[in-house]
mmCIF file of C-alpha atoms in Angstrom:
data_model
loop_
_atom_site.group_PDB
_atom_site.id
_atom_site.type_symbol
_atom_site.label_atom_id
_atom_site.label_comp_id
_atom_site.label_asym_id
_atom_site.label_seq_id
_atom_site.Cartn_x
_atom_site.Cartn_y
_atom_site.Cartn_z
ATOM 1 C CA MET Y 18 9.655 6.919 11.769
ATOM 2 C CA PRO Y 19 6.231 6.169 13.740
ATOM 3 C CA THR Y 20 3.367 4.936 11.673
ATOM 4 C CA PRO Y 21 0.568 7.683 11.318
ATOM 5 C CA SER Y 22 -3.144 6.778 11.678
ATOM 6 C CA PHE Y 23 -5.337 5.592 8.569
ATOM 7 C CA SER Y 24 -6.728 8.748 8.294
ATOM 8 C CA ARG Y 25 -3.630 11.161 8.716
ATOM 9 C CA ALA Y 26 -1.394 8.956 5.732
ATOM 10 C CA LYS Y 27 -4.689 8.849 3.429
ATOM 11 C CA TRP Y 28 -4.937 12.788 3.506
ATOM 12 C CA SER Y 29 -0.961 13.001 3.291
ATOM 13 C CA ILE Y 30 -1.326 10.315 0.009
ATOM 14 C CA ALA Y 31 -4.071 12.652 -1.594
ATOM 15 C CA ALA Y 32 -2.405 15.591 -1.423
ATOM 16 C CA LEU Y 33 0.612 13.923 -3.256
ATOM 17 C CA PHE Y 34 -2.675 12.899 -6.066
ATOM 18 C CA CYS Y 35 -3.964 16.525 -5.618
ATOM 19 C CA PHE Y 36 -0.478 18.084 -6.370
ATOM 20 C CA LEU Y 37 0.387 16.055 -9.459
ATOM 21 C CA GLY Y 38 -3.010 16.973 -11.047
ATOM 22 C CA PHE Y 39 -2.821 20.523 -9.884
ATOM 23 C CA GLN Y 40 0.665 20.988 -11.306
ATOM 24 C CA TYR Y 41 0.052 19.638 -14.717
ATOM 25 C CA GLY Y 42 -3.406 21.134 -15.068
ATOM 26 C CA THR Y 43 -1.231 24.158 -14.426
ATOM 27 C CA TRP Y 44 1.205 24.540 -17.205
ATOM 28 C CA VAL Y 45 -1.345 22.799 -19.662
ATOM 29 C CA SER Y 46 -3.667 25.516 -18.975
ATOM 30 C CA ARG Y 47 -1.491 28.354 -20.085
ATOM 31 C CA LEU Y 48 -0.219 26.384 -23.345
ATOM 32 C CA PRO Y 49 -1.592 29.406 -25.303
ATOM 33 C CA ALA Y 50 0.199 32.164 -23.632
ATOM 34 C CA LEU Y 51 3.245 29.481 -23.986
ATOM 35 C CA LYS Y 52 2.995 28.887 -27.607
ATOM 36 C CA THR Y 53 2.349 33.108 -27.822
ATOM 37 C CA ARG Y 54 5.634 33.674 -25.670
ATOM 38 C CA LEU Y 55 7.939 31.305 -28.038
ATOM 39 C CA ASP Y 56 5.812 31.946 -31.344
ATOM 40 C CA LEU Y 57 5.263 27.949 -31.755
ATOM 41 C CA GLY Y 58 3.624 26.435 -34.418
ATOM 42 C CA ALA Y 59 0.609 23.872 -34.038
ATOM 43 C CA GLY Y 60 3.091 21.020 -34.727
ATOM 44 C CA GLU Y 61 5.724 21.999 -32.180
ATOM 45 C CA VAL Y 62 2.862 22.440 -29.635
ATOM 46 C CA GLY Y 63 2.111 18.998 -29.908
ATOM 47 C CA LEU Y 64 6.080 17.948 -29.619
ATOM 48 C CA LEU Y 65 6.049 20.054 -26.327
ATOM 49 C CA LEU Y 66 3.339 17.812 -25.011
ATOM 50 C CA MET Y 67 5.101 14.452 -26.270
ATOM 51 C CA ALA Y 68 8.115 15.516 -25.110
ATOM 52 C CA CYS Y 69 5.867 15.358 -21.315
ATOM 53 C CA GLY Y 70 5.004 12.250 -22.264
ATOM 54 C CA ALA Y 71 8.361 10.752 -23.679
ATOM 55 C CA GLY Y 72 9.905 11.367 -20.774
ATOM 56 C CA ALA Y 73 7.546 9.919 -18.360
ATOM 57 C CA ALA Y 74 7.826 7.079 -20.386
ATOM 58 C CA ALA Y 75 11.646 6.564 -20.858
ATOM 59 C CA ALA Y 76 12.031 7.330 -16.944
ATOM 60 C CA PHE Y 77 11.007 3.601 -16.168
ATOM 61 C CA PRO Y 78 14.549 2.516 -15.689
ATOM 62 C CA LEU Y 79 15.723 5.456 -13.561
ATOM 63 C CA VAL Y 80 12.647 4.979 -11.446
ATOM 64 C CA ALA Y 81 13.060 1.227 -10.917
ATOM 65 C CA VAL Y 82 16.251 2.105 -9.035
ATOM 66 C CA LEU Y 83 15.461 5.327 -7.344
ATOM 67 C CA MET Y 84 12.548 3.314 -6.129
ATOM 68 C CA ARG Y 85 14.920 0.640 -4.420
ATOM 69 C CA ARG Y 86 17.441 3.007 -3.143
ATOM 70 C CA LEU Y 87 15.397 5.841 -1.976
ATOM 71 C CA GLY Y 88 11.847 4.480 -1.288
ATOM 72 C CA SER Y 89 8.672 5.450 -2.141
ATOM 73 C CA ARG Y 90 8.617 7.787 0.574
ATOM 74 C CA THR Y 91 11.657 9.501 -0.364
ATOM 75 C CA LEU Y 92 11.108 9.750 -4.096
ATOM 76 C CA SER Y 93 7.680 11.196 -3.575
ATOM 77 C CA LEU Y 94 8.925 14.273 -1.991
ATOM 78 C CA ALA Y 95 12.181 14.843 -4.219
ATOM 79 C CA SER Y 96 10.368 14.330 -7.305
ATOM 80 C CA ALA Y 97 7.200 16.552 -5.691
ATOM 81 C CA LEU Y 98 10.051 19.630 -5.410
ATOM 82 C CA ALA Y 99 11.575 18.975 -8.767
ATOM 83 C CA LEU Y 100 8.124 19.446 -10.437
ATOM 84 C CA ILE Y 101 7.553 22.707 -8.499
ATOM 85 C CA VAL Y 102 11.015 23.885 -9.862
ATOM 86 C CA VAL Y 103 10.629 22.749 -13.532
ATOM 87 C CA LEU Y 104 6.716 25.130 -13.097
ATOM 88 C CA ALA Y 105 9.474 27.828 -12.354
ATOM 89 C CA ALA Y 106 11.513 27.257 -15.288
ATOM 90 C CA LEU Y 107 8.385 26.775 -17.525
ATOM 91 C CA SER Y 108 7.725 30.213 -16.545
ATOM 92 C CA VAL Y 109 11.031 32.151 -17.756
ATOM 93 C CA VAL Y 110 11.854 30.094 -20.535
ATOM 94 C CA PRO Y 111 13.508 31.937 -23.064
ATOM 95 C CA ASN Y 112 13.424 29.749 -26.333
ATOM 96 C CA TYR Y 113 11.820 26.388 -27.586
ATOM 97 C CA PRO Y 114 14.595 23.978 -27.057
ATOM 98 C CA LEU Y 115 15.010 25.102 -23.375
ATOM 99 C CA ALA Y 116 11.130 24.655 -23.215
ATOM 100 C CA LEU Y 117 11.647 21.142 -24.346
ATOM 101 C CA LEU Y 118 14.091 20.486 -21.846
ATOM 102 C CA ALA Y 119 11.700 21.424 -19.649
ATOM 103 C CA VAL Y 120 9.226 19.718 -20.344
ATOM 104 C CA CYS Y 121 10.822 16.544 -20.780
ATOM 105 C CA ALA Y 122 12.000 17.136 -17.473
ATOM 106 C CA ASP Y 123 8.687 17.613 -15.691
ATOM 107 C CA GLY Y 124 8.180 13.797 -17.598
ATOM 108 C CA VAL Y 125 10.505 12.395 -15.680
ATOM 109 C CA ALA Y 126 9.860 13.747 -12.513
ATOM 110 C CA VAL Y 127 6.056 12.938 -13.224
ATOM 111 C CA GLY Y 128 7.224 9.366 -13.893
ATOM 112 C CA CYS Y 129 8.832 9.286 -10.694
ATOM 113 C CA LEU Y 130 6.099 10.853 -8.357
ATOM 114 C CA ASN Y 131 3.456 9.025 -10.315
ATOM 115 C CA VAL Y 132 5.143 5.446 -9.309
ATOM 116 C CA ALA Y 133 5.840 6.430 -5.618
ATOM 117 C CA MET Y 134 2.582 7.833 -4.694
ATOM 118 C CA ASN Y 135 0.844 5.274 -5.929
ATOM 119 C CA ALA Y 136 3.092 2.543 -4.021
ATOM 120 C CA GLN Y 137 2.043 4.657 -1.174
ATOM 121 C CA GLY Y 138 -1.575 4.045 -1.864
ATOM 122 C CA ALA Y 139 -0.853 0.457 -2.179
ATOM 123 C CA ALA Y 140 1.275 0.473 1.141
ATOM 124 C CA LEU Y 141 -2.011 2.516 2.790
ATOM 125 C CA GLU Y 142 -4.227 -0.230 1.298
ATOM 126 C CA SER Y 143 -1.758 -3.608 2.838
ATOM 127 C CA SER Y 144 -0.998 -2.006 5.774
ATOM 128 C CA TYR Y 145 -4.597 -1.011 7.762
ATOM 129 C CA ASP Y 146 -6.557 -3.390 5.162
ATOM 130 C CA ARG Y 147 -8.542 -1.138 4.003
ATOM 131 C CA THR Y 148 -9.553 -0.001 0.454
ATOM 132 C CA ALA Y 149 -8.630 3.862 -0.751
ATOM 133 C CA MET Y 150 -6.635 4.115 -4.057
ATOM 134 C CA SER Y 151 -10.107 5.156 -6.288
ATOM 135 C CA GLN Y 152 -10.660 7.900 -3.712
ATOM 136 C CA LEU Y 153 -6.765 9.029 -4.166
ATOM 137 C CA HIS Y 154 -7.070 9.136 -7.571
ATOM 138 C CA ALA Y 155 -10.117 11.141 -7.379
ATOM 139 C CA THR Y 156 -7.883 13.789 -6.020
ATOM 140 C CA PHE Y 157 -5.715 13.722 -9.156
ATOM 141 C CA SER Y 158 -8.924 14.450 -10.756
ATOM 142 C CA ALA Y 159 -9.478 17.322 -8.225
ATOM 143 C CA GLY Y 160 -5.872 18.673 -8.697
ATOM 144 C CA LEU Y 161 -6.852 19.469 -12.306
ATOM 145 C CA LEU Y 162 -10.227 21.294 -11.949
ATOM 146 C CA THR Y 163 -8.569 23.500 -9.216
ATOM 147 C CA ALA Y 164 -5.740 23.991 -11.455
ATOM 148 C CA ALA Y 165 -8.268 25.074 -14.212
ATOM 149 C CA LEU Y 166 -10.120 27.547 -11.648
ATOM 150 C CA LEU Y 167 -7.063 29.273 -10.448
ATOM 151 C CA THR Y 168 -5.877 29.377 -14.196
ATOM 152 C CA SER Y 169 -9.140 31.521 -14.538
ATOM 153 C CA GLY Y 170 -9.212 33.482 -11.748
ATOM 154 C CA VAL Y 171 -5.198 34.819 -11.978
ATOM 155 C CA THR Y 172 -6.080 35.615 -16.331
ATOM 156 C CA SER Y 173 -8.532 37.365 -15.112
ATOM 157 C CA LEU Y 174 -6.187 40.079 -13.394
ATOM 158 C CA THR Y 175 -3.253 39.533 -15.247
ATOM 159 C CA GLN Y 176 -1.816 37.572 -18.274
ATOM 160 C CA SER Y 177 1.403 37.292 -16.786
ATOM 161 C CA VAL Y 178 2.451 33.479 -16.128
ATOM 162 C CA PRO Y 179 5.392 34.266 -14.049
ATOM 163 C CA ALA Y 180 2.840 35.578 -11.440
ATOM 164 C CA HIS Y 181 0.506 32.743 -12.036
ATOM 165 C CA PHE Y 182 2.965 29.798 -12.012
ATOM 166 C CA THR Y 183 4.805 31.917 -8.757
ATOM 167 C CA ALA Y 184 0.639 31.573 -7.192
ATOM 168 C CA ALA Y 185 0.516 27.804 -8.342
ATOM 169 C CA GLY Y 186 3.826 27.331 -6.912
ATOM 170 C CA ALA Y 187 2.779 28.441 -3.760
ATOM 171 C CA VAL Y 188 -0.374 26.009 -3.847
ATOM 172 C CA LEU Y 189 1.776 23.487 -4.380
ATOM 173 C CA LEU Y 190 4.132 24.228 -1.378
ATOM 174 C CA VAL Y 191 1.411 24.054 0.727
ATOM 175 C CA LEU Y 192 0.327 20.772 -1.029
ATOM 176 C CA LEU Y 193 3.617 19.179 -0.510
ATOM 177 C CA ILE Y 194 4.093 20.197 3.388
ATOM 178 C CA CYS Y 195 0.409 18.552 4.040
ATOM 179 C CA ALA Y 196 2.040 15.433 2.785
ATOM 180 C CA ARG Y 197 5.209 15.198 3.804
ATOM 181 C CA ARG Y 198 4.395 14.039 7.370
ATOM 182 C CA GLY Y 199 2.078 11.790 7.164
ATOM 183 C CA LEU Y 200 3.338 9.339 4.501
ATOM 184 C CA LEU Y 201 4.047 6.044 4.961
ATOM 185 C CA PRO Y 202 7.344 4.884 6.101
ATOM 186 C CA ASP Y 203 8.492 2.034 3.324
ATOM 187 C CA ALA Y 204 8.766 -1.455 4.668
ATOM 188 C CA PRO Y 205 11.523 -3.654 4.150
ATOM 189 C CA THR Y 206 12.022 -5.230 0.705
ATOM 190 C CA PRO Y 207 12.370 -9.304 1.320
ATOM 191 C CA THR Y 208 15.979 -9.022 0.299
ATOM 192 C CA GLU Y 209 16.589 -6.827 3.780
ATOM 193 C CA THR Y 210 14.023 -8.951 5.763
ATOM 194 C CA THR Y 211 16.937 -11.732 5.319
ATOM 195 C CA GLU Y 212 19.685 -9.324 5.837
ATOM 196 C CA THR Y 213 19.623 -8.949 9.654
ATOM 197 C CA THR Y 214 23.062 -10.481 10.393
ATOM 198 C CA GLU Y 215 25.107 -8.247 8.119
ATOM 199 C CA THR Y 216 26.004 -4.727 8.370
ATOM 200 C CA ALA Y 217 23.925 -1.445 7.177
ATOM 201 C CA THR Y 218 26.974 -1.391 4.358
ATOM 202 C CA THR Y 219 26.800 -4.760 3.052
ATOM 203 C CA ALA Y 220 23.187 -4.295 2.981
ATOM 204 C CA ALA Y 221 23.275 -1.494 1.091
ATOM 205 C CA GLU Y 222 25.808 -2.649 -1.442
ATOM 206 C CA SER Y 223 23.559 -5.757 -2.203
ATOM 207 C CA ARG Y 224 20.446 -3.732 -2.630
ATOM 208 C CA GLY Y 225 22.517 -1.729 -4.749
ATOM 209 C CA THR Y 226 24.232 -4.155 -6.818
ATOM 210 C CA ARG Y 227 20.917 -6.430 -7.407
ATOM 211 C CA ARG Y 228 20.199 -6.555 -11.447
ATOM 212 C CA TRP Y 229 17.431 -5.692 -12.963
ATOM 213 C CA SER Y 230 15.738 -8.649 -15.070
ATOM 214 C CA LEU Y 231 13.008 -9.397 -17.451
ATOM 215 C CA PRO Y 232 9.549 -8.721 -16.366
ATOM 216 C CA SER Y 233 7.341 -12.238 -15.843
ATOM 217 C CA GLY Y 234 4.582 -12.670 -18.228
ATOM 218 C CA LEU Y 235 2.213 -11.758 -15.490
ATOM 219 C CA THR Y 236 3.296 -8.346 -14.908
ATOM 220 C CA LEU Y 237 3.423 -8.007 -18.745
ATOM 221 C CA LEU Y 238 -0.414 -9.115 -18.607
ATOM 222 C CA MET Y 239 -1.293 -6.037 -15.835
ATOM 223 C CA GLY Y 240 0.906 -3.881 -18.041
ATOM 224 C CA ALA Y 241 -1.331 -4.277 -20.806
ATOM 225 C CA ALA Y 242 -4.387 -3.829 -18.885
ATOM 226 C CA MET Y 243 -2.781 -0.660 -17.665
ATOM 227 C CA THR Y 244 -2.352 0.509 -21.019
ATOM 228 C CA PHE Y 245 -5.460 -0.312 -22.795
ATOM 229 C CA GLY Y 246 -7.125 1.163 -19.482
ATOM 230 C CA THR Y 247 -5.160 4.846 -20.353
ATOM 231 C CA ILE Y 248 -5.454 4.786 -23.930
ATOM 232 C CA THR Y 249 -9.339 4.601 -23.176
ATOM 233 C CA GLU Y 250 -9.229 6.993 -20.804
ATOM 234 C CA GLY Y 251 -6.869 9.372 -22.465
ATOM 235 C CA ALA Y 252 -8.955 9.091 -25.981
ATOM 236 C CA MET Y 253 -12.095 10.081 -24.649
ATOM 237 C CA ASN Y 254 -10.421 13.113 -23.134
ATOM 238 C CA ASP Y 255 -8.882 14.157 -26.566
ATOM 239 C CA TRP Y 256 -11.231 13.121 -29.064
ATOM 240 C CA SER Y 257 -14.811 13.218 -27.236
ATOM 241 C CA THR Y 258 -15.325 16.944 -28.026
ATOM 242 C CA LEU Y 259 -14.370 16.905 -31.778
ATOM 243 C CA TYR Y 260 -16.561 13.290 -32.125
ATOM 244 C CA LEU Y 261 -19.873 15.103 -30.722
ATOM 245 C CA LYS Y 262 -18.888 18.318 -33.456
ATOM 246 C CA ASP Y 263 -18.044 16.371 -36.119
ATOM 247 C CA THR Y 264 -19.201 13.647 -36.645
ATOM 248 C CA VAL Y 265 -23.182 13.606 -34.157
ATOM 249 C CA LYS Y 266 -23.180 17.210 -35.462
ATOM 250 C CA ALA Y 267 -23.931 18.666 -32.164
ATOM 251 C CA SER Y 268 -23.925 22.712 -31.675
ATOM 252 C CA SER Y 269 -20.787 24.421 -30.189
ATOM 253 C CA THR Y 270 -22.689 24.550 -26.950
ATOM 254 C CA VAL Y 271 -23.285 20.973 -26.500
ATOM 255 C CA ALA Y 272 -20.248 19.652 -28.348
ATOM 256 C CA PRO Y 273 -17.758 20.453 -24.832
ATOM 257 C CA LEU Y 274 -20.419 18.861 -22.775
ATOM 258 C CA GLY Y 275 -18.859 15.294 -24.028
ATOM 259 C CA ILE Y 276 -15.394 15.845 -21.731
ATOM 260 C CA ALA Y 277 -17.478 17.305 -18.773
ATOM 261 C CA VAL Y 278 -19.791 14.327 -18.741
ATOM 262 C CA VAL Y 279 -16.820 11.494 -19.119
ATOM 263 C CA SER Y 280 -14.672 13.545 -16.687
ATOM 264 C CA ALA Y 281 -18.008 14.090 -13.835
ATOM 265 C CA THR Y 282 -19.115 10.812 -14.388
ATOM 266 C CA MET Y 283 -15.167 9.348 -13.510
ATOM 267 C CA LEU Y 284 -14.655 11.569 -10.589
ATOM 268 C CA LEU Y 285 -18.183 10.345 -9.019
ATOM 269 C CA ALA Y 286 -17.424 6.921 -9.507
ATOM 270 C CA ARG Y 287 -14.040 7.234 -8.129
ATOM 271 C CA ALA Y 288 -15.235 8.384 -5.247
ATOM 272 C CA CYS Y 289 -17.386 5.764 -4.779
ATOM 273 C CA ALA Y 290 -15.453 2.894 -6.023
ATOM 274 C CA ASP Y 291 -13.591 2.063 -2.762
ATOM 275 C CA ARG Y 292 -16.925 0.557 -1.608
ATOM 276 C CA TRP Y 293 -17.042 -1.274 -4.329
ATOM 277 C CA ARG Y 294 -13.744 -2.771 -4.429
ATOM 278 C CA ASP Y 295 -15.179 -3.885 -0.630
ATOM 279 C CA ARG Y 296 -18.212 -5.213 -1.529
ATOM 280 C CA TRP Y 297 -17.066 -7.280 -4.631
ATOM 281 C CA GLY Y 298 -13.468 -7.457 -5.130
ATOM 282 C CA ASP Y 299 -11.201 -5.602 -7.108
ATOM 283 C CA GLY Y 300 -11.435 -7.980 -10.253
ATOM 284 C CA PRO Y 301 -15.037 -7.666 -10.462
ATOM 285 C CA VAL Y 302 -15.168 -4.343 -10.710
ATOM 286 C CA VAL Y 303 -12.284 -3.761 -13.331
ATOM 287 C CA ARG Y 304 -14.413 -6.506 -15.324
ATOM 288 C CA ALA Y 305 -18.046 -5.689 -15.133
ATOM 289 C CA GLY Y 306 -16.334 -1.502 -15.380
ATOM 290 C CA SER Y 307 -14.517 -2.077 -18.370
ATOM 291 C CA ALA Y 308 -17.189 -4.219 -19.731
ATOM 292 C CA LEU Y 309 -19.787 -1.175 -19.400
ATOM 293 C CA ALA Y 310 -17.650 1.054 -20.775
ATOM 294 C CA ALA Y 311 -17.046 -0.992 -24.017
ATOM 295 C CA VAL Y 312 -21.189 -2.411 -24.454
ATOM 296 C CA GLY Y 313 -22.164 1.816 -23.767
ATOM 297 C CA LEU Y 314 -19.597 3.217 -26.226
ATOM 298 C CA GLY Y 315 -20.423 0.949 -28.774
ATOM 299 C CA LEU Y 316 -23.975 1.305 -28.653
ATOM 300 C CA ALA Y 317 -23.849 5.036 -28.424
ATOM 301 C CA LEU Y 318 -21.831 4.700 -31.610
ATOM 302 C CA LEU Y 319 -24.143 2.330 -33.243
ATOM 303 C CA THR Y 320 -26.866 4.310 -32.143
ATOM 304 C CA GLY Y 321 -26.091 7.778 -33.135
ATOM 305 C CA GLY Y 322 -27.431 11.186 -31.725
ATOM 306 C CA VAL Y 323 -26.565 13.356 -28.877
ATOM 307 C CA PRO Y 324 -28.181 11.854 -26.079
ATOM 308 C CA ALA Y 325 -27.130 8.256 -26.510
ATOM 309 C CA THR Y 326 -23.196 9.617 -27.294
ATOM 310 C CA LEU Y 327 -23.640 11.560 -24.051
ATOM 311 C CA LEU Y 328 -25.271 8.477 -22.572
ATOM 312 C CA GLY Y 329 -22.499 6.288 -23.876
ATOM 313 C CA PHE Y 330 -19.384 8.299 -22.635
ATOM 314 C CA ALA Y 331 -21.205 8.454 -19.346
ATOM 315 C CA CYS Y 332 -21.046 4.608 -19.348
ATOM 316 C CA VAL Y 333 -17.001 4.899 -20.451
ATOM 317 C CA GLY Y 334 -16.478 7.426 -17.461
ATOM 318 C CA LEU Y 335 -18.240 5.074 -14.890
ATOM 319 C CA GLY Y 336 -16.662 1.919 -16.207
ATOM 320 C CA ALA Y 337 -13.105 3.031 -16.296
ATOM 321 C CA ALA Y 338 -12.893 4.779 -13.312
ATOM 322 C CA ALA Y 339 -11.475 2.260 -11.308
ATOM 323 C CA ILE Y 340 -9.419 0.612 -13.525
ATOM 324 C CA THR Y 341 -6.182 2.137 -13.195
ATOM 325 C CA PRO Y 342 -6.547 2.783 -9.158
ATOM 326 C CA CYS Y 343 -6.955 -1.564 -9.333
ATOM 327 C CA VAL Y 344 -4.135 -2.556 -11.659
ATOM 328 C CA TYR Y 345 -1.437 -0.007 -9.662
ATOM 329 C CA VAL Y 346 -2.295 -2.246 -6.248
ATOM 330 C CA ALA Y 347 -2.301 -5.641 -8.218
ATOM 331 C CA ALA Y 348 1.311 -4.274 -9.720
ATOM 332 C CA ALA Y 349 2.314 -2.611 -6.238
ATOM 333 C CA GLU Y 350 2.034 -6.103 -4.757
ATOM 334 C CA ARG Y 351 4.807 -7.749 -7.224
ATOM 335 C CA GLY Y 352 7.635 -4.880 -6.136
ATOM 336 C CA SER Y 353 8.880 -1.890 -7.272
ATOM 337 C CA ASP Y 354 9.927 -2.815 -10.371
ATOM 338 C CA ALA Y 355 6.377 -4.369 -11.385
ATOM 339 C CA LEU Y 356 4.938 -1.102 -10.319
ATOM 340 C CA SER Y 357 7.539 1.425 -12.720
ATOM 341 C CA LEU Y 358 7.301 -0.794 -15.659
ATOM 342 C CA VAL Y 359 3.474 -1.269 -15.170
ATOM 343 C CA ALA Y 360 3.089 2.626 -14.775
ATOM 344 C CA ALA Y 361 5.194 3.402 -17.834
ATOM 345 C CA MET Y 362 3.301 1.095 -20.022
ATOM 346 C CA GLY Y 363 0.360 3.316 -18.874
ATOM 347 C CA THR Y 364 1.830 6.543 -19.287
ATOM 348 C CA THR Y 365 2.631 5.175 -23.122
ATOM 349 C CA GLY Y 366 -0.970 4.418 -23.807
ATOM 350 C CA LEU Y 367 -2.017 7.925 -22.673
ATOM 351 C CA LEU Y 368 0.667 9.278 -24.799
ATOM 352 C CA ALA Y 369 0.214 6.974 -28.003
ATOM 353 C CA GLY Y 370 -3.613 6.242 -28.010
ATOM 354 C CA PRO Y 371 -4.589 9.609 -28.753
ATOM 355 C CA ALA Y 372 -2.648 9.869 -31.559
ATOM 356 C CA LEU Y 373 -3.337 6.335 -32.674
ATOM 357 C CA ILE Y 374 -6.899 6.895 -32.279
ATOM 358 C CA GLY Y 375 -6.056 10.035 -34.895
ATOM 359 C CA PHE Y 376 -4.324 7.504 -37.257
ATOM 360 C CA VAL Y 377 -7.469 5.826 -37.546
ATOM 361 C CA ALA Y 378 -9.790 8.387 -37.722
ATOM 362 C CA THR Y 379 -7.393 10.221 -40.468
ATOM 363 C CA ALA Y 380 -7.865 6.463 -42.709
ATOM 364 C CA GLY Y 381 -11.605 5.439 -41.904
ATOM 365 C CA GLY Y 382 -13.503 8.249 -40.093
ATOM 366 C CA LEU Y 383 -13.806 9.652 -36.140
ATOM 367 C CA THR Y 384 -16.644 6.555 -35.732
ATOM 368 C CA LEU Y 385 -13.626 4.325 -36.599
ATOM 369 C CA GLY Y 386 -11.819 5.506 -34.209
ATOM 370 C CA MET Y 387 -14.008 5.766 -31.135
ATOM 371 C CA ALA Y 388 -14.662 1.913 -31.903
ATOM 372 C CA LEU Y 389 -11.156 1.322 -31.242
ATOM 373 C CA VAL Y 390 -11.470 2.550 -27.687
ATOM 374 C CA ALA Y 391 -14.894 0.766 -27.160
ATOM 375 C CA ALA Y 392 -12.187 -2.191 -28.244
ATOM 376 C CA SER Y 393 -9.399 -1.486 -25.779
ATOM 377 C CA ALA Y 394 -12.119 -1.033 -23.303
ATOM 378 C CA LEU Y 395 -12.922 -4.559 -23.762
ATOM 379 C CA ALA Y 396 -9.361 -5.416 -24.341
ATOM 380 C CA VAL Y 397 -9.206 -4.422 -20.418
ATOM 381 C CA THR Y 398 -11.788 -6.975 -19.578
ATOM 382 C CA ALA Y 399 -10.174 -10.408 -21.614
ATOM 383 C CA THR Y 400 -7.033 -9.116 -19.533
ATOM 384 C CA ALA Y 401 -8.306 -8.903 -16.300
ATOM 385 C CA ILE Y 402 -10.110 -12.380 -16.170
ATOM 386 C CA TRP Y 403 -6.316 -13.746 -15.850
ATOM 387 C CA ILE Y 404 -4.820 -11.208 -13.555
ATOM 388 C CA PRO Y 405 -4.889 -12.764 -9.816
ATOM 389 C CA TRP Y 406 -6.659 -10.158 -7.937
ATOM 390 C CA THR Y 407 -6.228 -10.129 -4.296
ATOM 391 C CA ILE Y 408 -9.700 -10.942 -2.320
ATOM 392 C CA ARG Y 409 -10.298 -7.970 -0.134
ATOM 393 C CA ARG Y 410 -12.510 -8.271 3.517
ATOM 394 C CA SER Y 411 -16.049 -7.167 3.369
ATOM 395 C CA PRO Y 412 -17.930 -5.654 6.487
ATOM 396 C CA GLU Y 413 -20.426 -7.850 6.658
ATOM 397 C CA ARG Y 414 -18.147 -11.028 5.938
ATOM 398 C CA GLU Y 415 -15.313 -12.949 7.835
ATOM 399 C CA PRO Y 416 -12.075 -11.761 7.103
ATOM 400 C CA LEU Y 417 -10.343 -14.349 4.075
ATOM 401 C CA PRO Y 418 -7.334 -14.836 3.613
ATOM 402 C CA ALA Y 419 -5.004 -12.702 0.735
ATOM 403 C CA VAL Y 420 -5.201 -15.319 -2.255
ATOM 404 C CA PRO Y 421 -6.219 -14.780 -5.985
ATOM 405 C CA ASP Y 422 -9.846 -14.918 -7.127
ATOM 406 C CA HIS Y 423 -9.247 -16.591 -9.728
ATOM 407 C CA LYS Y 424 -7.086 -19.217 -11.993
ATOM 408 C CA ASP Y 425 -3.652 -20.055 -11.400
ATOM 409 C CA VAL Y 426 -1.402 -17.992 -13.265
ATOM 410 C CA THR Y 427 1.754 -19.438 -12.494
ATOM 411 C CA THR Y 428 2.087 -20.362 -16.217
ATOM 412 C CA LEU Y 429 2.463 -16.539 -16.998
ATOM 413 C CA HIS Y 430 5.661 -16.617 -14.761
#
């Protein structure tokens, strides 16, 4: 398969990121309609959301195997197609148990697509020696926004969930077609490059029988950074509005601005973060960004008031924007198994983080819960010190070899 140009590959991979954001945003936006149709209580809706996250987190062993057997290109397309089927199933499920099953299947497919598309993004940067991952993650946010706009438009015409999901499925098919032809072919693994004298059958058997091994300390460290980063991001999405309303005593008109500020600043930062990575490197961007999120939110909690709080939330959006893209790139450089584990740990952070904040808030107040978010961002700064980020070439400087920018971390293996 011929290798596509950088621009074509970038837009194809971006279509996958937009696809995932759009698919998730579509079915989540119709939770009220699903709740009414299936006659669900608040606890059952919460379990429905947890089933999606649990499916994505539990998919780690399957994703690791599928990445080795199929490669990121094929797995991306297959899991995206599965997500279209799941969306169609959700529009017609007749009862709650089948809805739980469909949402759990959605989580598994999300876990597969998440790892595969990030592997494609990391391969894009490696193959062309150009940064792009932050912009790719920005298109995920754009997909969420587009899904919300489509939901608003469709529901103004009809309340039919099947009609809405049919229109959304058509959009997803278009995105999948756009992605299909420009995805990068999978590079041979180190095992494959040493098997040139073996037959194709023998090589396939060798790859199929390769056993899973315990992750290295460095991989777990990357997973910890991803977990803390997704806790920070997820908790802000779930708790910012409630914090403004109940603790800061903002009006019902101002309170929703919390999530708007976080989302807008994160989208803006992700659109610009690749330039920052080119200029300063992944490590400094992650460390400075997570420190900005921790300090900004901490000062906002101490100061109080609507303006200070919104400014603190903006610091979180700006600072946390590049964490997950950079950690995905670092994990992908260590292979598909490392990427799969780090992605699963990140999903666990998204799933468990908001609930953990809720438990802390119940025991000691929401201010203490939000302080835990700031502490989580600070934990990213601490873990990022020990991750061997790759130095990237700056347009204004001579090319540099890809070597770690910090300490020798061989003791972590």
